[in-house]
XYZ file of C-alpha atoms in Angstrom:
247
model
C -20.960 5.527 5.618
C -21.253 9.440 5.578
C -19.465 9.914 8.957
C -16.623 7.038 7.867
C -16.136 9.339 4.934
C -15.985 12.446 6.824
C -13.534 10.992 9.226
C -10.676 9.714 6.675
C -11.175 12.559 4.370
C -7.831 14.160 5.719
C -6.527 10.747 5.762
C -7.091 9.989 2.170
C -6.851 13.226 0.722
C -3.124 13.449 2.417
C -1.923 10.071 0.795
C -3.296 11.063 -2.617
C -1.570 14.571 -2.852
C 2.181 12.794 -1.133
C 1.847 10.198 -4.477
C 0.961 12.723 -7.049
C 3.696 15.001 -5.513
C 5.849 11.587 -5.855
C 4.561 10.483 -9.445
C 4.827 14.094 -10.879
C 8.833 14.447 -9.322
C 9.089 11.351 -11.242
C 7.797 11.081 -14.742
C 8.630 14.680 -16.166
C 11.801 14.109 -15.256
C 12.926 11.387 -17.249
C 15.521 13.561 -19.254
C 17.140 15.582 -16.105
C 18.064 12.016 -14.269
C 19.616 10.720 -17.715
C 21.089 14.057 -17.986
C 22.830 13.534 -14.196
C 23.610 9.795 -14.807
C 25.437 10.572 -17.675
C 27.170 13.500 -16.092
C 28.447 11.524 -12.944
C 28.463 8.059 -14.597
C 31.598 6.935 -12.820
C 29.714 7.480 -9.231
C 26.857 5.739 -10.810
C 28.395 2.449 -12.199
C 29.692 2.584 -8.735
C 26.882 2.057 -6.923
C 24.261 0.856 -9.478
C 25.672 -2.663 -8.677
C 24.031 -5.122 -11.160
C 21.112 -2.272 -11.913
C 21.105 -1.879 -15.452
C 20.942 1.857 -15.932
C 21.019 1.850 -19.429
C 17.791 0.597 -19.364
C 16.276 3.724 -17.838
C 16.524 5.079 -20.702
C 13.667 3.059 -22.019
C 10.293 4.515 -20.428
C 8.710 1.400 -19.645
C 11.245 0.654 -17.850
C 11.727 3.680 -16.110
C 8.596 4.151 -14.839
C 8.185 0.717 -13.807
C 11.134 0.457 -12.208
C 10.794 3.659 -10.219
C 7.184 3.651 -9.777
C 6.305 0.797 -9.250
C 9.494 -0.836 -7.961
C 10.677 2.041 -5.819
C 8.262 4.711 -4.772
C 4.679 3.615 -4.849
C 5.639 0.530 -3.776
C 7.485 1.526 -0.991
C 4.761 3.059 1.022
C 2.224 0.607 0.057
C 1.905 -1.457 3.376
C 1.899 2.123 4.955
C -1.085 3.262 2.817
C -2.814 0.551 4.494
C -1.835 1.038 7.811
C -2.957 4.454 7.608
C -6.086 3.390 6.341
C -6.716 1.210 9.241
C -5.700 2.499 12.470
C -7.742 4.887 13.596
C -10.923 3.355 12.275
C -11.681 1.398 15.688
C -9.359 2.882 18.358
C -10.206 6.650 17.772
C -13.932 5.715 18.537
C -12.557 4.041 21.818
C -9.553 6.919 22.570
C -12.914 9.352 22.074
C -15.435 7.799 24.123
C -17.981 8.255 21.172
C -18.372 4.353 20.543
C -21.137 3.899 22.939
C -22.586 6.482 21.103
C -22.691 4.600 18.022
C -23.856 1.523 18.881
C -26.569 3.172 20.349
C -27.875 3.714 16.998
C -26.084 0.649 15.174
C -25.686 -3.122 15.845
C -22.027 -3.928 16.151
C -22.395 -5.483 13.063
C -23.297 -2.325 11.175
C -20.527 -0.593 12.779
C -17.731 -2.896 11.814
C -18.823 -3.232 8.017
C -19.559 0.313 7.906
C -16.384 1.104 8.841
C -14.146 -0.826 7.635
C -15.490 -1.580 4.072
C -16.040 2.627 3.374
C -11.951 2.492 4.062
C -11.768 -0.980 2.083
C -13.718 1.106 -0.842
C -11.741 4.358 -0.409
C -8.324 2.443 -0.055
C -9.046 0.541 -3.398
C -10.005 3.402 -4.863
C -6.742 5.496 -4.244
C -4.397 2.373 -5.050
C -6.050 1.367 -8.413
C -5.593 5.253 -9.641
C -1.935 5.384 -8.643
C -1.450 1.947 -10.809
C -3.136 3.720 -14.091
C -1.607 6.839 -13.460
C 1.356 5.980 -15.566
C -0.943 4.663 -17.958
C -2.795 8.226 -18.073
C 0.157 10.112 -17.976
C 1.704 7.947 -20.706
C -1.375 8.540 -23.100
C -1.454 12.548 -22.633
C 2.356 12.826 -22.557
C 2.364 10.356 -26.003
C 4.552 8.042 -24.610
C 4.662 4.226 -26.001
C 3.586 2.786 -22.863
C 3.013 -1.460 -22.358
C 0.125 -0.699 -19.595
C -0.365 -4.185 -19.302
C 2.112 -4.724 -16.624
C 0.676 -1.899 -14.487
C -2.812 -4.375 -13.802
C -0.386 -6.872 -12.834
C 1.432 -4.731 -10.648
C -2.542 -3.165 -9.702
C -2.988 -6.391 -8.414
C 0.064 -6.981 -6.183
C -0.734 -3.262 -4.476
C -4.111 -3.989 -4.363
C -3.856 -7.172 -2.168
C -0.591 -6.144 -0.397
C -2.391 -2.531 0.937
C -5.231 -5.207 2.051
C -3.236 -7.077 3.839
C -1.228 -4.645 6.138
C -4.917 -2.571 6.286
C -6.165 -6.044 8.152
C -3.726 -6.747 10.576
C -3.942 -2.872 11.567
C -7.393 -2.851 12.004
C -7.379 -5.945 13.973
C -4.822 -3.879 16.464
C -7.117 -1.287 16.008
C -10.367 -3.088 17.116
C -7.850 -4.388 20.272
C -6.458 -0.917 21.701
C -8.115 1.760 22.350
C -5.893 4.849 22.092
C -4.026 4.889 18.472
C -0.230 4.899 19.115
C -0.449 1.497 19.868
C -2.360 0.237 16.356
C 0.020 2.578 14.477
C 3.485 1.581 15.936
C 2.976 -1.618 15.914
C 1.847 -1.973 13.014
C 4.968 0.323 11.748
C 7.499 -1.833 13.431
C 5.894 -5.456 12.200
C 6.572 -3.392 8.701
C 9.849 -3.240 9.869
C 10.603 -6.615 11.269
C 9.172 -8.764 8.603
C 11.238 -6.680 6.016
C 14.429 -7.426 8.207
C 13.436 -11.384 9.507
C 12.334 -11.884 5.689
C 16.271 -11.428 3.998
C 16.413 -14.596 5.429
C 16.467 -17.407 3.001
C 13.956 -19.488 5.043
C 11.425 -16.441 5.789
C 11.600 -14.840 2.905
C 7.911 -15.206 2.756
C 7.284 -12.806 5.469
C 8.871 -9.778 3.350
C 5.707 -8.515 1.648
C 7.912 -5.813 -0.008
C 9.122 -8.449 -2.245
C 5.800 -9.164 -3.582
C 4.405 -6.055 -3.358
C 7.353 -4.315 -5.630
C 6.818 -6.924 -8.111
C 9.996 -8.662 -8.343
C 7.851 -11.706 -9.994
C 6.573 -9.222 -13.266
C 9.672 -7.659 -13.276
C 11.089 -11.157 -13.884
C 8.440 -11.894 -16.714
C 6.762 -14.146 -14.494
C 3.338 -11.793 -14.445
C 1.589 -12.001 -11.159
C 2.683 -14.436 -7.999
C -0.530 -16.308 -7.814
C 0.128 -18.576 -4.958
C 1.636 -15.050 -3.074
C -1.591 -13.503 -3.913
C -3.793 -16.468 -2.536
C -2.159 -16.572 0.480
C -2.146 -12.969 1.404
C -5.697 -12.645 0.398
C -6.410 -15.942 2.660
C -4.598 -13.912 5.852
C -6.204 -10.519 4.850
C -9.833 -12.388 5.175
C -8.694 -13.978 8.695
C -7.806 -11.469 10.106
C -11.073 -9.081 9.300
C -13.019 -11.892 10.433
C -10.895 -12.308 13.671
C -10.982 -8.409 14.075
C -14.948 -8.592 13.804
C -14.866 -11.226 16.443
C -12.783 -9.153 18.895
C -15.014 -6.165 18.396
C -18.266 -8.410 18.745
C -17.250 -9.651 22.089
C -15.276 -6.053 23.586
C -16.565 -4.683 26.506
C -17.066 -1.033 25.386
């Protein structure tokens, strides 16, 4: 667990200072946006659409609207991916994964691996859901944190799911373009395939963002079932492949 650590230490400590930069551009800055909404309100009504900007000028809804809807949850399924694909392929691309199991059933490896980033993954997501609550409490805001474990949860199972299909590419491939891009460009096409009436159950952004709890609905149960059902086959099918590769 030491050396899993060690190697995702630039990893993680990358995506927590890119958030904080995000949260902190965000939250003190309440007042300024306001202040530039009001000033070019005709551009604004023209593109807001249906938005309601007024509302921004309640907090809750600012910050969950921005936050939440907009730039945490953006880069959530790419949180995971980075998580996930050089966990397996970087050992391959290195030739230092006969070294390993040297030492280590393949067993060992795999759950060492890939539950340290499962731990360190959780960790990370779960602050960036409380951090409006934190900020909120030292800034005195009136804050309804309630809706940020219901969002917790969406971000929580929607980074596990993209983190699972990469590191099944990962166990696959053994250089780590391959994990990465495609990984990146199933991101891409499920978004796209998923504005389709039909498929709109492959677009994980719409469940990750939280269009059910913005709705008042609270948290998409059968949504989360599901991708925690596909998240668990595919670590199980990832352990398989790396059981049976010949390394």
């Amino acid at each position: 667990m030491i050396k899993e650590l060690y190697d995702m230490r630039v990893r993680s400590l990358a995506i927590l200072v890119v958030c904080l930069v995000l949260f902190f551009t965000l939250a003190p800055f309440q007042g300024k946006l306001l202040g530039l909404m009001e000033e070019y309100k005709d551009i604004v009504k023209k593109y807001a659409g249906s938005f309601p900007v007024e509302k921004l000028k309640e907090w809750n809804f600012y910050i969950y609207s921005q936050w939440f809807g907009k730039n945490l949850g953006q880069i959530i399924p790419i949180i995971g991916v980075l998580f996930a694909f050089p966990l397996f392929s970087r050992e391959y691309e290195n030739g230092t994964m006969e070294f390993l199991l040297v030492r280590k059933s393949r067993r060992y490896v795999f759950l060492s691996k890939t539950l340290t980033a499962i731990f360190v993954m959780t960790i990370e997501l779960a602050f960036f859901s409380i951090l409006p609550v934190i900020y909120s409490s030292i800034a005195g805001k009136d804050f309804e944190s309630v809706y940020s474990y219901q969002y917790m949860v969406h971000i929580l199972v929607g980074g596990l799911f993209w983190f699972s299909i990469t590191l099944l590419f990962s166990t696959i491939f053994e250089d780590q373009v391959r994990p990465l891009l495609l990984s990146l460009g199933l991101i891409a096409i499920t978004t796209v395939v998923g504005l389709i009436k039909p498929l709109r159950f492959l677009n994980t952004y719409r469940y990750i963002l939280g269009s059910s709890i913005m709705r008042g609905e609270g948290i998409n149960v059968s949504y989360t079932v599901f991708l925690s059902i596909m998240s668990l086959v595919f670590i199980l099918t990832s352990y398989l492949v790396f059981k049976e590769k010949d390394i």
